[in-house]
Each structure stands twice: as structure tokens, then as C-alpha cells.
Amino acid sequence: MNTIVNKIMAASGYSEESFAGIERYYSKEDNAFFFVIQYSIDDISGLRKYSQLTEKDNYKGFLESFNTLIKEGQSNKIEKNSSLLVLVKSETLEAIGKYHQQILLLKEDEYFFKKYVILYTDATVSVLSQKLNLLNYLHEKLKDEVSFSKYAKQGYCQDIEDYLMVIQLFIKLPPLNVQIGGENFKALHEKISETLNENDEGFINWILENEEQISKLDFKQENAEGEIEALLNRLPNDQN
């Protein structure tokens, strides 16, 4: 996986750096810095709270080296402009759903680092490693409508793991930009509007705007009847 990340970062204009205790990190124009730390799925499967992560030797060692890097003043922008790529090796990408809570824990503490968690398998890395022009392959694979349709209808299945790996990279690696172009391209909001009727779209927008209030609604409390009724009244009528 390191080779894949190296190729993507280099093609995106990032230079590879190193520091005592830090095998490598990536920098660009002294404005953006990406560090890398690696785990296996076994390392994170038992996480129940963020402090368990900070107690791990590789994470503690990394933080010590990072703090030393800051103190030595190699760049006054590192502390506020650094992100951490968390690479997690797994037997299957189905672990993305299975260990969703653990992945969220890995991304906590965002005031210190913006974290991007990428799960990978030996098989998906092997496929990517064989591509002579990796970036071209990633952009072409991202447009695979058959795999997209299958994922949208069925969710995870093993025969589209290569596609799920590519999606992850575009979502989790900020330097990897989606190329927009062509007559067939439609923005996400356009696709949503075409799929939903006006009432459905309005209801979804209302849900998103009131997400926090709805999540706090206690359906067991009698004094919540007014709010519950208001929510029910917003539900679209099913005419089918």
C-alpha cells in the first residue's frame, strides 16, 4: 500500500520527506503535510475508546517524533496543516462496515490531526500495483457504472472490491481529485433530484436541516407528542 500512496502523492505534486522516527511524510509548498501510520484490522477491531489508540506503541512513537519535528521548527505550518493517513490492512473490505465504529474512533481528536482511514487488502493492492499508469486507471475505474450500480443495489460484495478500493482512495486522499468532464457527467444533487420527486426531495432536505433535533427526540416521553406529530405530518404520503 505504501507504493500506491507514494505514486499518488508524487503525481499530485507532493515531495517525500523523512524525519527521525518518521519513515516518511509528504509535503507540498510548505502548506500541506500528510503523515502515514499503519495498522492491521486486528489492531483496531477491539477499540472501544480513543484512549486505547493513543496507548499503542506505534501511535505513541509517531506522536513523539511529530512533536519533536514541530519543536525543531522545520516549518511553522506543520502543526496546523497536517493530516494523517491511517492505512489498515484487512482480509476483506467488508470490514469497512463491520468495524465502522472503530473506524470512527480512529478519526476522533480532529483538532490535532485530520485523519483519513483507508482499508486495503493484499488483493486490491496487487491489482493497483500492476497498473502502468495508476492515475489513469483510478479515474477510469471510478466511472465503472456496472460496479456502481451493483454496489448501490447490493452493498458490499467481493467481486467489486477493486471498485470499492478506488472509491476509498478518492474519498480519503484529498490530493486525488475527481476529473469532471464529458456530457454524461451529472452532479450528485442533479442525480438525487432526478431520482426523487419534489415531495421526497423536500422531506429529505427537511430531515437534514433538523437532524440534530430529531436525533434527540424521545418517543417514550408524553410531552414529546407535539414534536412527534409534527414529524409524522412531514412524512410524504405513500400513494402506491
PDB file of C-alpha atoms in Angstrom:
ATOM      1  CA  MET A   1       0.000   0.000   0.000  1.00  0.00           C
ATOM      2  CA  ASN A   2       2.932   2.319   0.632  1.00  0.00           C
ATOM      3  CA  THR A   3       3.900   2.145  -3.043  1.00  0.00           C
ATOM      4  CA  ILE A   4       0.368   3.078  -4.120  1.00  0.00           C
ATOM      5  CA  VAL A   5       0.277   6.087  -1.794  1.00  0.00           C
ATOM      6  CA  ASN A   6       3.763   7.136  -2.963  1.00  0.00           C
ATOM      7  CA  LYS A   7       2.678   7.128  -6.609  1.00  0.00           C
ATOM      8  CA  ILE A   8      -0.494   9.111  -5.960  1.00  0.00           C
ATOM      9  CA  MET A   9       1.226  11.723  -3.800  1.00  0.00           C
ATOM     10  CA  ALA A  10       4.115  12.133  -6.244  1.00  0.00           C
ATOM     11  CA  ALA A  11       1.713  12.549  -9.167  1.00  0.00           C
ATOM     12  CA  SER A  12      -0.149  15.171  -7.121  1.00  0.00           C
ATOM     13  CA  GLY A  13       2.983  17.273  -6.639  1.00  0.00           C
ATOM     14  CA  TYR A  14       3.943  16.184  -3.131  1.00  0.00           C
ATOM     15  CA  SER A  15       7.548  15.513  -2.192  1.00  0.00           C
ATOM     16  CA  GLU A  16       8.545  12.659   0.097  1.00  0.00           C
ATOM     17  CA  GLU A  17      10.303  13.651   3.328  1.00  0.00           C
ATOM     18  CA  SER A  18      11.624  11.778   6.357  1.00  0.00           C
ATOM     19  CA  PHE A  19      12.473  12.595   9.957  1.00  0.00           C
ATOM     20  CA  ALA A  20      13.923  10.707  12.899  1.00  0.00           C
ATOM     21  CA  GLY A  21      11.228   8.264  13.989  1.00  0.00           C
ATOM     22  CA  ILE A  22       9.054   9.048  10.968  1.00  0.00           C
ATOM     23  CA  GLU A  23       9.834   6.861   7.984  1.00  0.00           C
ATOM     24  CA  ARG A  24       8.176   9.226   5.553  1.00  0.00           C
ATOM     25  CA  TYR A  25       5.719  12.051   5.172  1.00  0.00           C
ATOM     26  CA  TYR A  26       4.614  14.170   2.239  1.00  0.00           C
ATOM     27  CA  SER A  27       4.744  17.917   1.845  1.00  0.00           C
ATOM     28  CA  LYS A  28       3.713  20.417  -0.790  1.00  0.00           C
ATOM     29  CA  GLU A  29       4.810  24.039  -0.956  1.00  0.00           C
ATOM     30  CA  ASP A  30       5.119  24.155   2.839  1.00  0.00           C
ATOM     31  CA  ASN A  31       1.324  24.413   3.070  1.00  0.00           C
ATOM     32  CA  ALA A  32       0.083  20.813   3.312  1.00  0.00           C
ATOM     33  CA  PHE A  33       1.587  17.826   5.086  1.00  0.00           C
ATOM     34  CA  PHE A  34       0.479  14.191   5.087  1.00  0.00           C
ATOM     35  CA  PHE A  35       1.837  11.637   7.539  1.00  0.00           C
ATOM     36  CA  VAL A  36       1.257   7.883   7.422  1.00  0.00           C
ATOM     37  CA  ILE A  37       0.651   5.288  10.106  1.00  0.00           C
ATOM     38  CA  GLN A  38      -0.211   1.629   9.568  1.00  0.00           C
ATOM     39  CA  TYR A  39      -2.325  -0.947  11.396  1.00  0.00           C
ATOM     40  CA  SER A  40      -3.809  -4.353  10.772  1.00  0.00           C
ATOM     41  CA  ILE A  41      -7.527  -4.913  11.224  1.00  0.00           C
ATOM     42  CA  ASP A  42      -6.680  -6.922  14.363  1.00  0.00           C
ATOM     43  CA  ASP A  43      -5.055  -3.806  15.829  1.00  0.00           C
ATOM     44  CA  ILE A  44      -8.301  -1.831  15.656  1.00  0.00           C
ATOM     45  CA  SER A  45     -11.028  -4.479  15.923  1.00  0.00           C
ATOM     46  CA  GLY A  46     -11.079  -4.288  19.714  1.00  0.00           C
ATOM     47  CA  LEU A  47     -11.057  -0.498  20.046  1.00  0.00           C
ATOM     48  CA  ARG A  48     -13.789   0.800  22.310  1.00  0.00           C
ATOM     49  CA  LYS A  49     -12.457   4.261  23.131  1.00  0.00           C
ATOM     50  CA  TYR A  50      -9.954   6.673  21.638  1.00  0.00           C
ATOM     51  CA  SER A  51      -7.503   6.372  24.534  1.00  0.00           C
ATOM     52  CA  GLN A  52      -6.863   2.740  23.550  1.00  0.00           C
ATOM     53  CA  LEU A  53      -5.401   4.009  20.283  1.00  0.00           C
ATOM     54  CA  THR A  54      -3.100   6.538  21.923  1.00  0.00           C
ATOM     55  CA  GLU A  55      -1.710   3.773  24.141  1.00  0.00           C
ATOM     56  CA  LYS A  56      -0.438   1.741  21.182  1.00  0.00           C
ATOM     57  CA  ASP A  57       3.344   1.821  20.791  1.00  0.00           C
ATOM     58  CA  ASN A  58       3.403   2.818  17.111  1.00  0.00           C
ATOM     59  CA  TYR A  59       0.987   5.713  17.706  1.00  0.00           C
ATOM     60  CA  LYS A  60       2.873   6.944  20.775  1.00  0.00           C
ATOM     61  CA  GLY A  61       6.163   6.726  18.901  1.00  0.00           C
ATOM     62  CA  PHE A  62       4.741   8.643  15.976  1.00  0.00           C
ATOM     63  CA  LEU A  63       3.382  11.436  18.192  1.00  0.00           C
ATOM     64  CA  GLU A  64       6.720  11.792  19.978  1.00  0.00           C
ATOM     65  CA  SER A  65       8.548  12.148  16.655  1.00  0.00           C
ATOM     66  CA  PHE A  66       5.914  14.535  15.315  1.00  0.00           C
ATOM     67  CA  ASN A  67       6.194  16.778  18.393  1.00  0.00           C
ATOM     68  CA  THR A  68       9.969  16.788  18.032  1.00  0.00           C
ATOM     69  CA  LEU A  69       9.589  17.768  14.385  1.00  0.00           C
ATOM     70  CA  ILE A  70       7.447  20.726  15.439  1.00  0.00           C
ATOM     71  CA  LYS A  71       9.845  21.829  18.176  1.00  0.00           C
ATOM     72  CA  GLU A  72      12.797  21.795  15.803  1.00  0.00           C
ATOM     73  CA  GLY A  73      10.936  24.342  13.729  1.00  0.00           C
ATOM     74  CA  GLN A  74      11.486  22.863  10.283  1.00  0.00           C
ATOM     75  CA  SER A  75       8.213  24.510   9.316  1.00  0.00           C
ATOM     76  CA  ASN A  76       5.926  26.760  11.333  1.00  0.00           C
ATOM     77  CA  LYS A  77       2.940  25.434   9.386  1.00  0.00           C
ATOM     78  CA  ILE A  78       3.249  21.714  10.119  1.00  0.00           C
ATOM     79  CA  GLU A  79       1.243  21.716  13.337  1.00  0.00           C
ATOM     80  CA  LYS A  80      -1.837  23.351  11.808  1.00  0.00           C
ATOM     81  CA  ASN A  81      -1.672  21.930   8.299  1.00  0.00           C
ATOM     82  CA  SER A  82      -1.018  18.239   8.865  1.00  0.00           C
ATOM     83  CA  SER A  83      -3.207  15.252   8.090  1.00  0.00           C
ATOM     84  CA  LEU A  84      -2.725  11.616   8.994  1.00  0.00           C
ATOM     85  CA  LEU A  85      -3.327   8.750   6.584  1.00  0.00           C
ATOM     86  CA  VAL A  86      -4.285   5.690   8.624  1.00  0.00           C
ATOM     87  CA  LEU A  87      -3.685   2.591   6.472  1.00  0.00           C
ATOM     88  CA  VAL A  88      -5.410  -0.526   7.791  1.00  0.00           C
ATOM     89  CA  LYS A  89      -4.700  -3.942   6.265  1.00  0.00           C
ATOM     90  CA  SER A  90      -7.642  -6.334   6.246  1.00  0.00           C
ATOM     91  CA  GLU A  91      -8.577  -9.697   4.773  1.00  0.00           C
ATOM     92  CA  THR A  92     -11.655  -8.170   3.123  1.00  0.00           C
ATOM     93  CA  LEU A  93     -13.089  -4.706   2.538  1.00  0.00           C
ATOM     94  CA  GLU A  94     -16.284  -5.910   4.165  1.00  0.00           C
ATOM     95  CA  ALA A  95     -14.510  -4.807   7.340  1.00  0.00           C
ATOM     96  CA  ILE A  96     -15.377  -1.200   6.407  1.00  0.00           C
ATOM     97  CA  GLY A  97     -18.930  -1.881   7.507  1.00  0.00           C
ATOM     98  CA  LYS A  98     -18.159  -4.426  10.213  1.00  0.00           C
ATOM     99  CA  TYR A  99     -15.764  -2.139  12.065  1.00  0.00           C
ATOM    100  CA  HIS A 100     -17.489   1.145  11.316  1.00  0.00           C
ATOM    101  CA  GLN A 101     -17.431   2.253  14.971  1.00  0.00           C
ATOM    102  CA  GLN A 102     -13.714   1.505  15.297  1.00  0.00           C
ATOM    103  CA  ILE A 103     -13.016   3.497  12.127  1.00  0.00           C
ATOM    104  CA  LEU A 104     -14.915   6.442  13.612  1.00  0.00           C
ATOM    105  CA  LEU A 105     -12.775   6.170  16.740  1.00  0.00           C
ATOM    106  CA  LEU A 106      -9.641   6.362  14.609  1.00  0.00           C
ATOM    107  CA  LYS A 107     -10.878   9.681  13.224  1.00  0.00           C
ATOM    108  CA  GLU A 108     -11.520  11.270  16.623  1.00  0.00           C
ATOM    109  CA  ASP A 109      -9.387  14.067  18.034  1.00  0.00           C
ATOM    110  CA  GLU A 110      -9.645  16.074  14.803  1.00  0.00           C
ATOM    111  CA  TYR A 111      -8.380  19.263  16.425  1.00  0.00           C
ATOM    112  CA  PHE A 112      -4.927  17.661  16.395  1.00  0.00           C
ATOM    113  CA  PHE A 113      -4.955  15.813  13.077  1.00  0.00           C
ATOM    114  CA  LYS A 114      -7.383  15.460  10.265  1.00  0.00           C
ATOM    115  CA  LYS A 115      -7.436  11.686   9.848  1.00  0.00           C
ATOM    116  CA  TYR A 116      -8.227   9.671   6.731  1.00  0.00           C
ATOM    117  CA  VAL A 117      -8.713   5.943   7.341  1.00  0.00           C
ATOM    118  CA  ILE A 118      -8.102   3.696   4.322  1.00  0.00           C
ATOM    119  CA  LEU A 119      -8.725  -0.053   4.486  1.00  0.00           C
ATOM    120  CA  TYR A 120      -6.986  -2.247   1.940  1.00  0.00           C
ATOM    121  CA  THR A 121      -6.324  -5.909   1.168  1.00  0.00           C
ATOM    122  CA  ASP A 122      -3.379  -7.657  -0.438  1.00  0.00           C
ATOM    123  CA  ALA A 123      -5.582  -8.466  -3.432  1.00  0.00           C
ATOM    124  CA  THR A 124      -6.683  -4.873  -4.084  1.00  0.00           C
ATOM    125  CA  VAL A 125      -3.140  -3.575  -3.685  1.00  0.00           C
ATOM    126  CA  SER A 126      -1.895  -6.252  -6.104  1.00  0.00           C
ATOM    127  CA  VAL A 127      -4.349  -5.063  -8.764  1.00  0.00           C
ATOM    128  CA  LEU A 128      -3.325  -1.417  -8.346  1.00  0.00           C
ATOM    129  CA  SER A 129       0.388  -2.262  -8.339  1.00  0.00           C
ATOM    130  CA  GLN A 130       0.141  -3.834 -11.785  1.00  0.00           C
ATOM    131  CA  LYS A 131      -1.178  -0.663 -13.456  1.00  0.00           C
ATOM    132  CA  LEU A 132       1.443   1.156 -15.503  1.00  0.00           C
ATOM    133  CA  ASN A 133      -0.478   4.426 -15.337  1.00  0.00           C
ATOM    134  CA  LEU A 134      -2.089   4.288 -11.933  1.00  0.00           C
ATOM    135  CA  LEU A 135      -3.895   7.636 -12.039  1.00  0.00           C
ATOM    136  CA  ASN A 136      -5.491   6.914 -15.413  1.00  0.00           C
ATOM    137  CA  TYR A 137      -6.692   3.546 -14.131  1.00  0.00           C
ATOM    138  CA  LEU A 138      -8.161   5.098 -10.968  1.00  0.00           C
ATOM    139  CA  HIS A 139     -10.112   7.705 -12.931  1.00  0.00           C
ATOM    140  CA  GLU A 140     -11.386   5.145 -15.422  1.00  0.00           C
ATOM    141  CA  LYS A 141     -12.346   2.667 -12.711  1.00  0.00           C
ATOM    142  CA  LEU A 142     -14.225   5.366 -10.824  1.00  0.00           C
ATOM    143  CA  LYS A 143     -16.548   5.673 -13.841  1.00  0.00           C
ATOM    144  CA  ASP A 144     -17.402   1.951 -13.794  1.00  0.00           C
ATOM    145  CA  GLU A 145     -21.203   2.216 -13.897  1.00  0.00           C
ATOM    146  CA  VAL A 146     -21.744  -1.551 -13.637  1.00  0.00           C
ATOM    147  CA  SER A 147     -19.842  -1.762 -10.345  1.00  0.00           C
ATOM    148  CA  PHE A 148     -21.508   1.403  -9.073  1.00  0.00           C
ATOM    149  CA  SER A 149     -24.963   0.023  -9.831  1.00  0.00           C
ATOM    150  CA  LYS A 150     -24.132  -3.273  -8.155  1.00  0.00           C
ATOM    151  CA  TYR A 151     -22.852  -1.528  -5.044  1.00  0.00           C
ATOM    152  CA  ALA A 152     -25.875   0.780  -4.913  1.00  0.00           C
ATOM    153  CA  LYS A 153     -28.277  -2.170  -5.083  1.00  0.00           C
ATOM    154  CA  GLN A 154     -26.459  -4.827  -3.080  1.00  0.00           C
ATOM    155  CA  GLY A 155     -23.898  -3.072  -0.943  1.00  0.00           C
ATOM    156  CA  TYR A 156     -20.618  -4.890  -0.391  1.00  0.00           C
ATOM    157  CA  CYS A 157     -19.800  -7.951  -2.476  1.00  0.00           C
ATOM    158  CA  GLN A 158     -16.362  -9.423  -3.054  1.00  0.00           C
ATOM    159  CA  ASP A 159     -16.317  -9.146  -6.836  1.00  0.00           C
ATOM    160  CA  ILE A 160     -16.368  -5.327  -6.694  1.00  0.00           C
ATOM    161  CA  GLU A 161     -13.661  -4.923  -4.050  1.00  0.00           C
ATOM    162  CA  ASP A 162     -11.357  -3.315  -6.630  1.00  0.00           C
ATOM    163  CA  TYR A 163     -14.017  -0.679  -7.265  1.00  0.00           C
ATOM    164  CA  LEU A 164     -14.589  -0.093  -3.538  1.00  0.00           C
ATOM    165  CA  MET A 165     -10.846   0.373  -3.100  1.00  0.00           C
ATOM    166  CA  VAL A 166     -10.802   3.053  -5.783  1.00  0.00           C
ATOM    167  CA  ILE A 167     -13.782   4.832  -4.227  1.00  0.00           C
ATOM    168  CA  GLN A 168     -11.987   4.850  -0.887  1.00  0.00           C
ATOM    169  CA  LEU A 169      -8.902   6.437  -2.395  1.00  0.00           C
ATOM    170  CA  PHE A 170     -10.881   9.258  -3.990  1.00  0.00           C
ATOM    171  CA  ILE A 171     -12.762   9.910  -0.764  1.00  0.00           C
ATOM    172  CA  LYS A 172      -9.878   9.528   1.674  1.00  0.00           C
ATOM    173  CA  LEU A 173      -6.952  11.030  -0.270  1.00  0.00           C
ATOM    174  CA  PRO A 174      -7.570  14.781  -0.710  1.00  0.00           C
ATOM    175  CA  PRO A 175      -4.779  15.184  -3.321  1.00  0.00           C
ATOM    176  CA  LEU A 176      -6.620  12.719  -5.563  1.00  0.00           C
ATOM    177  CA  ASN A 177      -9.131  14.869  -7.426  1.00  0.00           C
ATOM    178  CA  VAL A 178     -12.124  13.678  -9.397  1.00  0.00           C
ATOM    179  CA  GLN A 179     -11.870  14.727 -13.022  1.00  0.00           C
ATOM    180  CA  ILE A 180     -15.133  16.365 -14.051  1.00  0.00           C
ATOM    181  CA  GLY A 181     -15.934  16.492 -17.711  1.00  0.00           C
ATOM    182  CA  GLY A 182     -17.963  14.977 -20.506  1.00  0.00           C
ATOM    183  CA  GLU A 183     -21.582  15.316 -21.438  1.00  0.00           C
ATOM    184  CA  ASN A 184     -22.640  12.375 -19.310  1.00  0.00           C
ATOM    185  CA  PHE A 185     -21.407  13.860 -16.043  1.00  0.00           C
ATOM    186  CA  LYS A 186     -24.083  14.920 -13.598  1.00  0.00           C
ATOM    187  CA  ALA A 187     -23.558  16.421 -10.190  1.00  0.00           C
ATOM    188  CA  LEU A 188     -24.788  14.443  -7.187  1.00  0.00           C
ATOM    189  CA  HIS A 189     -27.613  16.890  -6.439  1.00  0.00           C
ATOM    190  CA  GLU A 190     -28.840  16.503 -10.035  1.00  0.00           C
ATOM    191  CA  LYS A 191     -28.928  12.710  -9.723  1.00  0.00           C
ATOM    192  CA  ILE A 192     -30.844  13.000  -6.454  1.00  0.00           C
ATOM    193  CA  SER A 193     -33.363  15.379  -7.997  1.00  0.00           C
ATOM    194  CA  GLU A 194     -33.948  13.030 -10.934  1.00  0.00           C
ATOM    195  CA  THR A 195     -34.461  10.034  -8.661  1.00  0.00           C
ATOM    196  CA  LEU A 196     -36.740  11.721  -6.131  1.00  0.00           C
ATOM    197  CA  ASN A 197     -39.968  13.552  -6.728  1.00  0.00           C
ATOM    198  CA  GLU A 198     -40.429  17.066  -5.370  1.00  0.00           C
ATOM    199  CA  ASN A 199     -42.092  15.970  -2.131  1.00  0.00           C
ATOM    200  CA  ASP A 200     -39.455  13.320  -1.373  1.00  0.00           C
ATOM    201  CA  GLU A 201     -36.607  15.750  -2.002  1.00  0.00           C
ATOM    202  CA  GLY A 202     -38.214  18.382   0.196  1.00  0.00           C
ATOM    203  CA  PHE A 203     -38.674  15.870   3.000  1.00  0.00           C
ATOM    204  CA  ILE A 204     -35.037  14.717   2.827  1.00  0.00           C
ATOM    205  CA  ASN A 205     -33.823  18.327   2.902  1.00  0.00           C
ATOM    206  CA  TRP A 206     -36.037  18.972   5.939  1.00  0.00           C
ATOM    207  CA  ILE A 207     -34.641  15.865   7.691  1.00  0.00           C
ATOM    208  CA  LEU A 208     -31.061  17.023   7.067  1.00  0.00           C
ATOM    209  CA  GLU A 209     -31.784  20.524   8.339  1.00  0.00           C
ATOM    210  CA  ASN A 210     -33.394  19.180  11.523  1.00  0.00           C
ATOM    211  CA  GLU A 211     -31.157  16.144  12.040  1.00  0.00           C
ATOM    212  CA  GLU A 212     -29.869  17.177  15.467  1.00  0.00           C
ATOM    213  CA  GLN A 213     -33.322  17.981  16.841  1.00  0.00           C
ATOM    214  CA  ILE A 214     -34.812  14.714  15.522  1.00  0.00           C
ATOM    215  CA  SER A 215     -31.959  12.604  16.925  1.00  0.00           C
ATOM    216  CA  LYS A 216     -32.713  13.994  20.409  1.00  0.00           C
ATOM    217  CA  LEU A 217     -36.426  13.242  20.179  1.00  0.00           C
ATOM    218  CA  ASP A 218     -37.535  10.758  22.864  1.00  0.00           C
ATOM    219  CA  PHE A 219     -40.545   8.853  21.545  1.00  0.00           C
ATOM    220  CA  LYS A 220     -41.274   7.435  25.012  1.00  0.00           C
ATOM    221  CA  GLN A 221     -41.925  10.809  26.634  1.00  0.00           C
ATOM    222  CA  GLU A 222     -45.526  12.001  26.726  1.00  0.00           C
ATOM    223  CA  ASN A 223     -44.505  15.651  26.484  1.00  0.00           C
ATOM    224  CA  ALA A 224     -42.910  14.888  23.103  1.00  0.00           C
ATOM    225  CA  GLU A 225     -46.281  14.196  21.432  1.00  0.00           C
ATOM    226  CA  GLY A 226     -46.362  17.589  19.717  1.00  0.00           C
ATOM    227  CA  GLU A 227     -42.910  17.150  18.177  1.00  0.00           C
ATOM    228  CA  ILE A 228     -43.694  13.564  17.131  1.00  0.00           C
ATOM    229  CA  GLU A 229     -46.918  14.646  15.460  1.00  0.00           C
ATOM    230  CA  ALA A 230     -45.068  17.426  13.624  1.00  0.00           C
ATOM    231  CA  LEU A 231     -42.560  14.853  12.365  1.00  0.00           C
ATOM    232  CA  LEU A 232     -45.316  12.491  11.215  1.00  0.00           C
ATOM    233  CA  ASN A 233     -47.050  15.303   9.398  1.00  0.00           C
ATOM    234  CA  ARG A 234     -43.864  15.904   7.407  1.00  0.00           C
ATOM    235  CA  LEU A 235     -43.776  12.311   6.123  1.00  0.00           C
ATOM    236  CA  PRO A 236     -44.641  12.027   2.421  1.00  0.00           C
ATOM    237  CA  ASN A 237     -47.941  10.252   1.731  1.00  0.00           C
ATOM    238  CA  ASP A 238     -47.452   6.884   0.022  1.00  0.00           C
ATOM    239  CA  GLN A 239     -49.916   6.783  -2.858  1.00  0.00           C
ATOM    240  CA  ASN A 240     -48.786   3.376  -4.148  1.00  0.00           C
TER     241      ASN A 240
END
